[in-house]
């Protein structure tokens, strides 16, 4: 650049300082090669905003940076404050082969001059309403005789009173993502034309939304993660909503998310791909009626081929401006042996087939429940993922403790890598694999003669079901039940016959409960019904205790017949 502009006649390049911020680095490193090039060419790397991260997070980031560029000196800073000796640095390095990356097609930038009085509240709402499309917005603005500095990034939005620097023009500099919707681009265009309507907030009805698929096998932790991701979304000024999906109605998941205060739509009766129109209507409803601008969609745990059957058709069939976030696929490290196929038999074959294909579609492979697994197990699982999902970024998280969740969330706000290929999938085998598990959804009213604490009863019922399934030699995909009493709800779940059931929530001792049960296991529909009857009977046979079924549906999933299936090589 110095040579191109002739500046090399009067100046020489002494050293390159790269400033890094943890959140955007984590979010963008896999999609924006520039970032890695910036690290690679640096003589000094300043890790800024360290006050927003824990010391452990900063240390992890530093070790990553060190691995990318072992030669650079790394400094920590808050608000960009660094010692001036930084600028006395000599140790010039070359700039070979990286400058052409500076023009990145995944992003575009624009400056919107706003010379007159800006309506700050509406401008702020406008930026947040398009938060999905905007990577960064900043600028000085005039309002009511004062000047303000607006700053929006992945860390959030701030508006502070600030003097106008003599060199600054009032207005907003905006970096848009390459996948920004036409609506977001039109908003920028209207602002540039000084169109007052463009300042109007989009707070009641969202006009553009980001759709994030949180996939993975039965019981991997998708619903729990969606709840945690939604909580993070709210702290960042987004309005999250969820779509649950199942082959039958009466879902514990829908209830769990509604109780967390999320707008939820349920696509029941078929997976997203086989009921694409139901899925599309759920997305439209969340955006139109609930003002949602981040849709967290949970596909059925035995589902795969999402890119061809759901993501691609969304681009043409939805009729709404949406941006698709990187696809997340969760893997519980407890299923590591299933991926590796340590065991034989049709159930293991089916599980491995589905797990393998799901992972091949991941932009981000997420190892879940890291609070339950040793570092060694997590490492082994990460190694396995590198083989099974070489295209994916890998992250280890716990929705329960919050570990890794912010990095995941940041990743969801970044652009989708274009590299993930369409899945090669034999639909006959796929149908066979899905049908290996039977499904049972039930609802019952449980009455106990002596009032019992909800948690104890939930665990006892879960254990009775586990024992009954173990006796039949069945493998559990996911077992979850909910006991709803007058003063609250408890849930118990298990993803194998041997694990101690996981319990959540509390209710005081009660004599009447509503039971909602979702069970997926390698047994036929008839056997599953009998299992439930036997478990309830065994648990409740003492005098006066009863369970009356009010809803029961059991079946094996029918062969998948997607509404659409794109086979085009291009997105
Ligand atoms: N210890 C722990 N348990 C989790 C975590 N995430 C989910 N679970 C439990 O794993 C089971 C399955 O989780 P769920 O979110 O329903 O999985 P899904 O079927 O993939 O939606 C439930 O019993 C959850 O409470 C986690 O981060 N840590
Ligand atoms: Mg779920």
XYZ file of C-alpha atoms and ligand atoms in Angstrom:
600
model
C 0.000 0.000 0.000
C 2.874 2.342 0.841
C 4.333 1.646 -2.578
C 1.003 1.999 -4.384
C 0.423 5.439 -2.930
C 3.993 6.640 -3.188
C 4.147 7.085 0.561
C 7.183 4.810 0.663
C 9.212 7.798 -0.549
C 8.762 9.600 2.757
C 7.801 6.857 5.172
C 8.839 3.338 5.963
C 6.878 0.564 7.556
C 8.169 -0.027 11.030
C 5.826 -2.543 12.560
C 2.273 -3.783 12.484
C 0.002 -3.711 15.495
C -3.170 -5.776 15.380
C -5.908 -5.139 17.911
C -8.047 -8.146 18.780
C -11.244 -8.403 20.738
C -12.244 -11.823 22.030
C -15.896 -11.929 20.997
C -15.516 -10.813 17.441
C -12.374 -12.899 17.020
C -14.225 -16.015 18.159
C -17.243 -15.208 16.049
C -15.419 -14.391 12.864
C -12.228 -16.391 12.790
C -13.810 -19.254 10.882
C -15.558 -17.144 8.287
C -13.265 -14.224 7.738
C -9.768 -15.179 6.600
C -8.696 -11.549 7.009
C -8.685 -11.937 10.737
C -6.149 -14.728 10.656
C -4.058 -12.777 8.157
C -4.128 -9.772 10.461
C -2.845 -11.937 13.302
C -0.268 -13.567 11.093
C 1.299 -10.290 9.919
C 1.324 -8.591 13.328
C 4.473 -7.656 15.209
C 2.409 -6.818 18.250
C -1.052 -8.120 19.095
C -3.075 -6.017 21.493
C -5.816 -8.025 23.189
C -8.337 -5.307 23.924
C -11.499 -5.150 26.090
C -10.015 -7.647 28.532
C -12.373 -6.292 31.204
C -15.267 -8.002 29.372
C -13.759 -11.486 29.666
C -12.662 -13.689 32.540
C -8.884 -14.137 33.017
C -9.310 -17.756 31.845
C -11.001 -16.631 28.634
C -8.217 -14.138 27.966
C -5.605 -16.821 28.603
C -7.317 -19.192 26.152
C -7.465 -16.471 23.524
C -3.791 -15.634 24.061
C -2.755 -19.240 23.622
C -4.747 -19.401 20.368
C -3.075 -16.212 19.157
C 0.304 -17.537 20.206
C -0.320 -20.680 18.137
C -1.274 -18.567 15.106
C 1.690 -16.241 15.408
C 4.441 -17.356 17.756
C 6.652 -14.351 16.879
C 4.357 -11.522 17.898
C 4.446 -9.811 21.246
C 1.042 -9.990 22.959
C -0.236 -7.178 25.193
C -3.468 -6.829 27.137
C -5.478 -3.622 27.150
C -8.716 -2.093 28.396
C -10.247 0.694 26.291
C -7.233 0.447 23.991
C -4.867 1.870 26.608
C -1.336 0.735 25.862
C 2.125 2.021 26.738
C 3.554 4.364 24.145
C 6.705 2.254 23.808
C 4.543 0.059 21.603
C 5.053 2.520 18.804
C 8.812 2.461 19.145
C 8.794 -1.105 18.053
C 11.059 -2.217 15.264
C 11.107 -5.658 13.815
C 9.417 -5.251 10.517
C 7.952 -8.276 8.845
C 6.735 -8.831 5.313
C 3.189 -8.475 4.083
C 3.328 -11.208 1.517
C 0.259 -12.544 -0.089
C -2.319 -11.291 2.346
C -3.294 -7.827 1.202
C -5.639 -9.064 -1.493
C -7.780 -10.555 1.245
C -8.622 -7.098 2.510
C -11.509 -6.886 0.111
C -13.748 -9.525 1.587
C -16.943 -10.373 -0.297
C -18.619 -11.463 2.931
C -18.901 -7.887 4.190
C -19.617 -4.438 2.798
C -19.224 -1.059 4.430
C -21.031 2.208 3.964
C -21.060 5.680 5.446
C -24.428 7.345 5.997
C -24.063 11.103 6.513
C -26.694 12.437 8.952
C -26.029 16.182 8.917
C -29.199 17.342 10.695
C -30.842 16.483 13.968
C -30.953 12.691 14.404
C -33.758 10.932 16.235
C -31.507 8.902 18.512
C -34.156 6.557 19.908
C -35.388 5.629 16.462
C -31.916 5.245 15.051
C -30.967 2.990 17.942
C -34.101 0.902 17.395
C -33.318 0.766 13.680
C -29.826 -0.583 14.318
C -31.106 -3.164 16.809
C -33.956 -4.097 14.488
C -31.340 -5.002 11.879
C -28.831 -6.374 14.361
C -28.731 -9.596 12.376
C -27.457 -7.871 9.297
C -25.096 -5.364 10.892
C -21.658 -6.412 12.042
C -20.644 -2.984 13.290
C -22.091 0.530 13.308
C -20.516 3.630 14.777
C -20.546 7.354 14.342
C -21.071 10.808 15.788
C -24.598 12.200 15.719
C -26.197 15.550 16.487
C -29.346 15.708 18.515
C -31.050 18.458 20.493
C -28.007 20.714 20.473
C -25.612 18.015 21.698
C -23.358 15.480 19.988
C -23.431 11.780 20.701
C -21.345 8.740 19.846
C -23.253 5.620 18.815
C -21.347 2.344 18.954
C -22.863 -1.011 18.009
C -20.884 -4.264 17.912
C -21.304 -7.869 19.001
C -20.856 -6.597 22.571
C -24.057 -4.525 22.360
C -25.066 -0.950 21.664
C -24.080 2.243 23.479
C -24.956 5.875 22.967
C -22.821 8.362 24.887
C -22.634 12.136 24.877
C -19.361 13.120 23.283
C -17.769 16.179 21.677
C -17.664 16.112 17.877
C -14.040 15.718 16.743
C -13.064 18.446 14.298
C -12.345 15.897 11.577
C -15.581 13.936 11.994
C -18.687 14.228 9.819
C -21.910 13.457 11.674
C -23.346 10.162 10.464
C -23.125 6.432 10.825
C -20.467 4.086 9.441
C -22.022 0.660 8.959
C -20.473 -2.711 8.127
C -23.103 -5.067 6.732
C -22.735 -8.821 6.541
C -22.575 -10.309 3.069
C -25.724 -12.311 3.769
C -27.641 -9.230 4.934
C -31.246 -9.343 3.774
C -32.541 -7.108 1.013
C -34.594 -5.389 3.680
C -31.522 -4.443 5.713
C -29.822 -3.074 2.591
C -32.944 -1.100 1.754
C -32.894 0.357 5.275
C -29.323 1.597 4.759
C -30.281 2.964 1.340
C -33.273 4.842 2.750
C -31.147 6.312 5.568
C -28.652 7.533 2.971
C -31.391 9.232 1.011
C -32.447 10.940 4.244
C -35.764 9.150 4.121
C -37.366 9.888 7.507
C -39.340 6.651 7.418
C -36.094 4.720 7.611
C -35.608 5.996 11.149
C -38.796 4.319 12.222
C -38.177 1.599 14.763
C -38.862 -2.002 13.974
C -39.643 -2.832 17.559
C -43.147 -4.237 17.256
C -42.883 -6.249 14.062
C -39.475 -7.609 13.166
C -38.700 -7.177 9.515
C -35.663 -9.351 9.199
C -34.687 -12.373 11.190
C -31.773 -14.709 11.541
C -32.665 -18.393 11.642
C -30.322 -20.669 13.562
C -30.716 -24.441 13.387
C -29.695 -26.213 16.583
C -29.537 -29.850 15.505
C -28.079 -33.046 16.863
C -29.173 -36.439 18.049
C -31.988 -37.166 20.506
C -31.023 -35.998 23.982
C -27.875 -34.164 22.876
C -29.016 -31.049 24.747
C -30.646 -29.003 21.973
C -33.632 -27.678 23.909
C -31.566 -26.850 26.974
C -29.088 -25.014 24.743
C -31.849 -23.070 22.981
C -33.072 -21.828 26.340
C -29.569 -20.638 27.275
C -28.887 -19.097 23.844
C -32.199 -17.238 24.000
C -31.242 -15.760 27.373
C -27.956 -14.527 25.862
C -29.799 -13.121 22.851
C -31.945 -11.008 25.140
C -28.924 -9.512 26.877
C -27.695 -8.427 23.420
C -30.912 -6.623 22.533
C -32.272 -9.337 20.199
C -35.747 -10.823 20.368
C -35.427 -14.614 20.285
C -38.123 -17.197 19.581
C -38.050 -20.959 19.099
C -39.485 -23.650 16.867
C -39.757 -27.151 18.245
C -40.323 -30.137 16.056
C -41.563 -33.625 16.613
C -43.296 -36.444 14.868
C -46.191 -36.130 17.344
C -47.868 -33.541 19.545
C -47.524 -33.086 23.327
C -43.926 -32.062 23.567
C -42.068 -31.530 26.798
C -39.663 -29.281 24.851
C -42.362 -26.822 23.802
C -43.489 -26.551 27.375
C -39.940 -26.071 28.705
C -39.285 -23.193 26.306
C -42.666 -21.525 26.875
C -42.058 -21.586 30.605
C -38.780 -19.770 29.917
C -40.916 -16.963 28.465
C -40.015 -17.599 24.826
C -42.456 -17.319 21.940
C -42.577 -20.896 20.626
C -44.173 -22.541 17.608
C -44.452 -26.288 17.388
C -44.192 -28.141 14.102
C -45.687 -31.489 15.047
C -46.558 -34.540 13.015
C -43.521 -34.490 10.725
C -39.976 -33.175 10.620
C -39.233 -29.701 9.154
C -38.232 -31.231 5.833
C -41.396 -33.286 5.381
C -43.632 -30.445 6.539
C -41.710 -27.544 5.058
C -44.843 -25.412 4.771
C -45.564 -25.918 8.475
C -41.997 -24.873 9.240
C -42.246 -21.816 6.981
C -45.500 -20.753 8.626
C -43.885 -21.114 12.069
C -41.001 -18.825 11.014
C -43.385 -16.280 9.491
C -45.614 -16.350 12.566
C -42.737 -15.742 14.956
C -41.486 -12.813 12.893
C -44.864 -11.287 12.076
C -46.835 -11.882 15.266
C -44.176 -12.050 17.959
C -41.622 -9.584 16.565
C -38.913 -12.247 16.804
C -35.627 -11.456 15.043
C -33.657 -14.534 16.087
C -35.363 -17.849 15.400
C -33.809 -20.842 17.150
C -35.083 -23.950 15.384
C -34.716 -27.448 16.815
C -35.090 -30.157 14.195
C -36.147 -33.677 15.206
C -33.183 -35.488 16.763
C -33.224 -38.286 14.199
C -33.397 -35.900 11.246
C -30.668 -35.088 8.708
C -30.237 -33.680 5.159
C -31.359 -30.274 6.454
C -29.331 -28.201 4.028
C -30.983 -29.611 0.908
C -34.476 -29.914 2.328
C -34.851 -26.902 4.625
C -32.024 -24.353 4.314
C -31.966 -24.159 0.534
C -35.757 -24.031 0.046
C -35.915 -21.256 2.666
C -34.114 -18.979 0.265
C -36.861 -19.259 -2.339
C -40.025 -20.504 -0.648
C -40.289 -18.522 2.562
C -41.245 -15.193 1.056
C -39.568 -13.356 3.930
C -36.168 -11.799 4.356
C -34.225 -14.180 6.578
C -30.556 -14.792 7.087
C -29.412 -18.278 7.906
C -26.958 -18.579 10.765
C -24.220 -21.210 10.770
C -25.759 -24.639 11.392
C -24.972 -26.062 14.833
C -24.980 -29.796 15.465
C -24.659 -30.982 19.049
C -22.967 -34.149 20.139
C -23.134 -35.433 23.686
C -19.663 -36.957 24.355
C -21.531 -39.792 26.086
C -22.460 -40.928 22.548
C -18.832 -41.148 21.508
C -18.904 -44.950 21.427
C -21.984 -44.825 19.222
C -20.195 -42.617 16.711
C -17.157 -44.850 16.801
C -19.316 -47.941 16.512
C -17.750 -49.804 19.384
C -20.894 -51.964 19.498
C -22.623 -53.934 16.754
C -26.331 -54.509 16.010
C -29.083 -52.658 14.145
C -29.609 -50.061 16.879
C -25.926 -49.087 16.850
C -25.873 -49.048 13.073
C -28.898 -46.733 12.951
C -27.541 -44.372 15.573
C -24.144 -44.184 13.910
C -25.722 -43.602 10.501
C -27.784 -40.666 11.788
C -25.010 -39.175 13.943
C -22.511 -39.367 11.094
C -24.792 -37.683 8.586
C -25.863 -34.983 11.018
C -22.234 -34.108 11.734
C -21.406 -33.800 8.041
C -23.863 -30.930 7.772
C -22.457 -28.960 10.703
C -20.876 -25.543 10.298
C -20.270 -25.729 14.013
C -20.006 -29.047 15.854
C -20.820 -28.489 19.492
C -19.757 -30.919 22.199
C -22.468 -30.553 24.822
C -22.694 -31.078 28.601
C -19.001 -30.481 29.242
C -19.787 -30.197 32.963
C -20.342 -33.973 32.916
C -17.238 -35.037 31.005
C -13.542 -35.107 31.868
C -11.064 -33.147 29.777
C -9.839 -36.462 28.400
C -13.277 -37.518 27.156
C -13.841 -34.078 25.642
C -10.495 -34.259 23.901
C -11.283 -37.702 22.482
C -14.671 -36.443 21.311
C -13.093 -33.376 19.691
C -10.591 -35.635 17.879
C -13.442 -37.789 16.620
C -15.285 -34.685 15.405
C -12.268 -33.517 13.471
C -12.515 -36.784 11.518
C -16.285 -36.903 11.188
C -16.877 -33.209 10.547
C -13.653 -31.809 9.083
C -15.592 -28.840 7.617
C -16.901 -27.718 11.001
C -15.572 -25.467 13.715
C -15.574 -27.275 17.051
C -16.696 -25.920 20.382
C -17.166 -27.502 23.790
C -19.987 -26.092 25.931
C -22.247 -26.613 28.889
C -25.693 -25.055 28.732
C -25.931 -25.804 32.423
C -22.856 -23.876 33.612
C -22.784 -21.448 30.666
C -19.237 -22.486 29.668
C -18.561 -21.760 26.004
C -22.083 -20.460 25.410
C -21.051 -16.876 24.614
C -18.594 -18.058 21.975
C -21.311 -20.207 20.474
C -23.757 -17.328 20.466
C -21.226 -15.044 18.776
C -20.663 -17.703 16.145
C -24.399 -17.811 15.433
C -24.316 -14.112 14.639
C -21.558 -14.555 12.086
C -21.963 -15.380 8.392
C -22.462 -18.954 7.267
C -19.383 -20.517 5.685
C -20.135 -21.382 2.094
C -18.058 -24.540 2.135
C -20.421 -27.150 3.593
C -21.352 -29.476 0.727
C -24.747 -31.075 0.158
C -25.097 -34.405 1.845
C -24.866 -37.609 -0.120
C -27.663 -39.609 1.439
C -29.331 -42.889 0.604
C -32.983 -42.292 1.528
C -33.762 -46.011 1.910
C -31.033 -46.387 4.490
C -32.094 -43.143 6.113
C -35.678 -44.413 6.427
C -34.410 -47.656 7.917
C -32.213 -45.827 10.440
C -35.023 -43.517 11.551
C -37.452 -46.411 11.945
C -35.063 -48.226 14.275
C -36.454 -46.206 17.182
C -40.054 -46.247 18.301
C -41.667 -43.036 19.515
C -44.108 -42.549 22.297
C -45.752 -39.336 23.461
C -48.206 -39.600 26.317
C -50.089 -37.508 28.794
C -51.672 -38.842 31.978
C -53.188 -37.705 35.245
C -51.341 -39.271 38.163
C -52.946 -39.417 41.610
C -51.094 -40.640 44.682
C -52.870 -41.457 47.949
C -50.033 -40.027 50.077
C -48.796 -36.615 48.788
C -45.284 -36.896 47.333
C -42.589 -34.376 46.395
C -42.640 -33.977 42.596
C -38.898 -34.503 42.098
C -38.890 -37.847 43.940
C -41.861 -39.103 41.952
C -40.365 -37.923 38.640
C -37.107 -39.762 39.348
C -38.947 -42.870 40.447
C -41.016 -42.920 37.252
C -37.946 -42.324 35.073
C -36.094 -45.165 36.836
C -39.033 -47.524 36.444
C -39.094 -46.774 32.699
C -35.310 -47.227 32.416
C -35.479 -50.576 34.249
C -38.327 -51.814 32.078
C -36.490 -50.823 28.860
C -33.222 -52.367 30.094
C -35.091 -55.591 30.794
C -36.147 -55.660 27.119
C -32.615 -54.883 25.947
C -33.756 -51.593 24.359
C -31.486 -48.573 23.780
C -32.840 -45.197 24.895
C -32.524 -42.298 22.483
C -34.195 -39.879 24.846
C -36.580 -40.178 27.736
C -38.101 -37.081 29.197
C -41.025 -36.553 31.454
C -42.629 -33.643 33.120
C -44.780 -33.639 36.265
C -46.981 -30.580 36.485
C -48.544 -29.791 39.849
C -50.586 -26.832 40.991
C -47.516 -24.954 42.240
C -44.896 -25.793 39.610
C -43.267 -28.292 37.290
C -40.437 -30.805 37.596
C -38.709 -32.582 34.761
C -36.673 -35.761 34.681
C -34.728 -37.087 31.736
C -32.269 -39.784 30.744
C -30.461 -40.602 27.518
C -29.507 -44.181 28.413
C -30.855 -47.005 30.564
C -27.910 -46.790 32.946
C -27.454 -43.059 33.632
C -28.895 -41.538 36.777
C -31.942 -39.487 35.706
C -31.350 -35.797 35.440
C -33.869 -33.695 37.419
C -34.780 -30.043 37.135
C -37.271 -27.899 39.055
C -39.116 -28.364 42.317
C -42.669 -28.762 43.460
C -43.929 -29.288 46.981
C -45.535 -32.592 47.933
C -48.789 -33.035 46.065
C -51.404 -35.702 45.474
C -52.223 -34.919 41.827
C -49.882 -34.391 38.901
C -50.221 -34.046 35.176
C -47.634 -36.287 33.501
C -46.217 -35.537 30.052
C -43.930 -38.248 28.693
C -41.780 -38.305 25.541
C -39.854 -41.494 24.913
C -37.698 -42.579 21.977
C -36.121 -46.021 22.213
C -35.286 -49.026 20.079
C -38.566 -50.838 20.550
C -41.737 -51.161 18.516
C -44.780 -48.988 19.267
C -46.612 -51.862 20.942
C -43.649 -52.682 23.180
C -43.288 -49.012 24.159
C -46.947 -48.779 25.207
C -46.536 -51.900 27.304
C -43.334 -50.516 28.825
C -45.132 -47.386 29.967
C -48.064 -49.352 31.326
C -45.712 -51.691 33.197
C -43.590 -48.852 34.610
C -46.614 -46.880 35.801
C -48.098 -49.993 37.250
C -44.912 -50.963 39.040
C -44.464 -47.490 40.457
C -48.090 -46.789 41.338
C -49.450 -50.157 42.266
C -49.703 -49.312 46.000
C -53.292 -48.871 47.074
C -55.114 -45.820 45.832
C -52.419 -44.565 43.377
C -53.627 -44.286 39.801
C -52.473 -43.072 36.414
C -55.113 -42.366 33.761
C -53.812 -41.872 30.241
C -55.414 -38.907 28.470
C -53.262 -38.996 25.325
C -51.116 -41.693 23.793
C -49.388 -41.840 20.459
C -46.799 -44.430 19.523
C -45.334 -45.240 16.139
C -42.183 -45.747 14.108
C -41.325 -42.749 11.928
C -42.527 -43.193 8.349
C -39.937 -42.983 5.520
C -38.972 -39.302 5.137
C -40.496 -37.596 2.071
C -39.194 -34.032 1.948
C -41.464 -31.321 0.533
C -38.465 -29.917 -1.361
C -35.013 -31.296 -1.946
C -32.413 -29.152 -3.629
C -29.725 -31.008 -5.539
C -28.136 -27.924 -7.069
C -24.478 -27.609 -6.320
C -24.729 -23.869 -5.672
C -26.532 -22.352 -2.677
N -25.323 -31.836 32.971
C -25.880 -31.299 31.875
N -27.022 -31.813 31.417
C -27.568 -31.260 30.311
C -26.952 -30.170 29.635
N -27.715 -29.863 28.562
C -28.766 -30.719 28.588
N -28.688 -31.571 29.644
C -29.634 -32.644 30.005
O -29.653 -33.601 28.950
C -30.978 -34.104 28.742
C -31.408 -33.871 27.305
O -31.436 -32.447 27.068
P -32.404 -31.782 25.989
O -32.060 -30.346 25.946
O -33.814 -32.133 26.264
O -31.911 -32.521 24.671
P -32.531 -32.542 23.186
O -33.302 -33.803 23.058
O -31.338 -32.540 22.298
O -33.375 -31.328 23.039
C -31.858 -33.376 29.755
O -32.030 -34.222 30.866
C -31.062 -32.145 30.107
O -31.343 -31.650 31.377
C -25.719 -29.656 30.159
O -25.093 -28.705 29.647
N -25.224 -30.260 31.279
Mg -35.333 -31.216 22.456
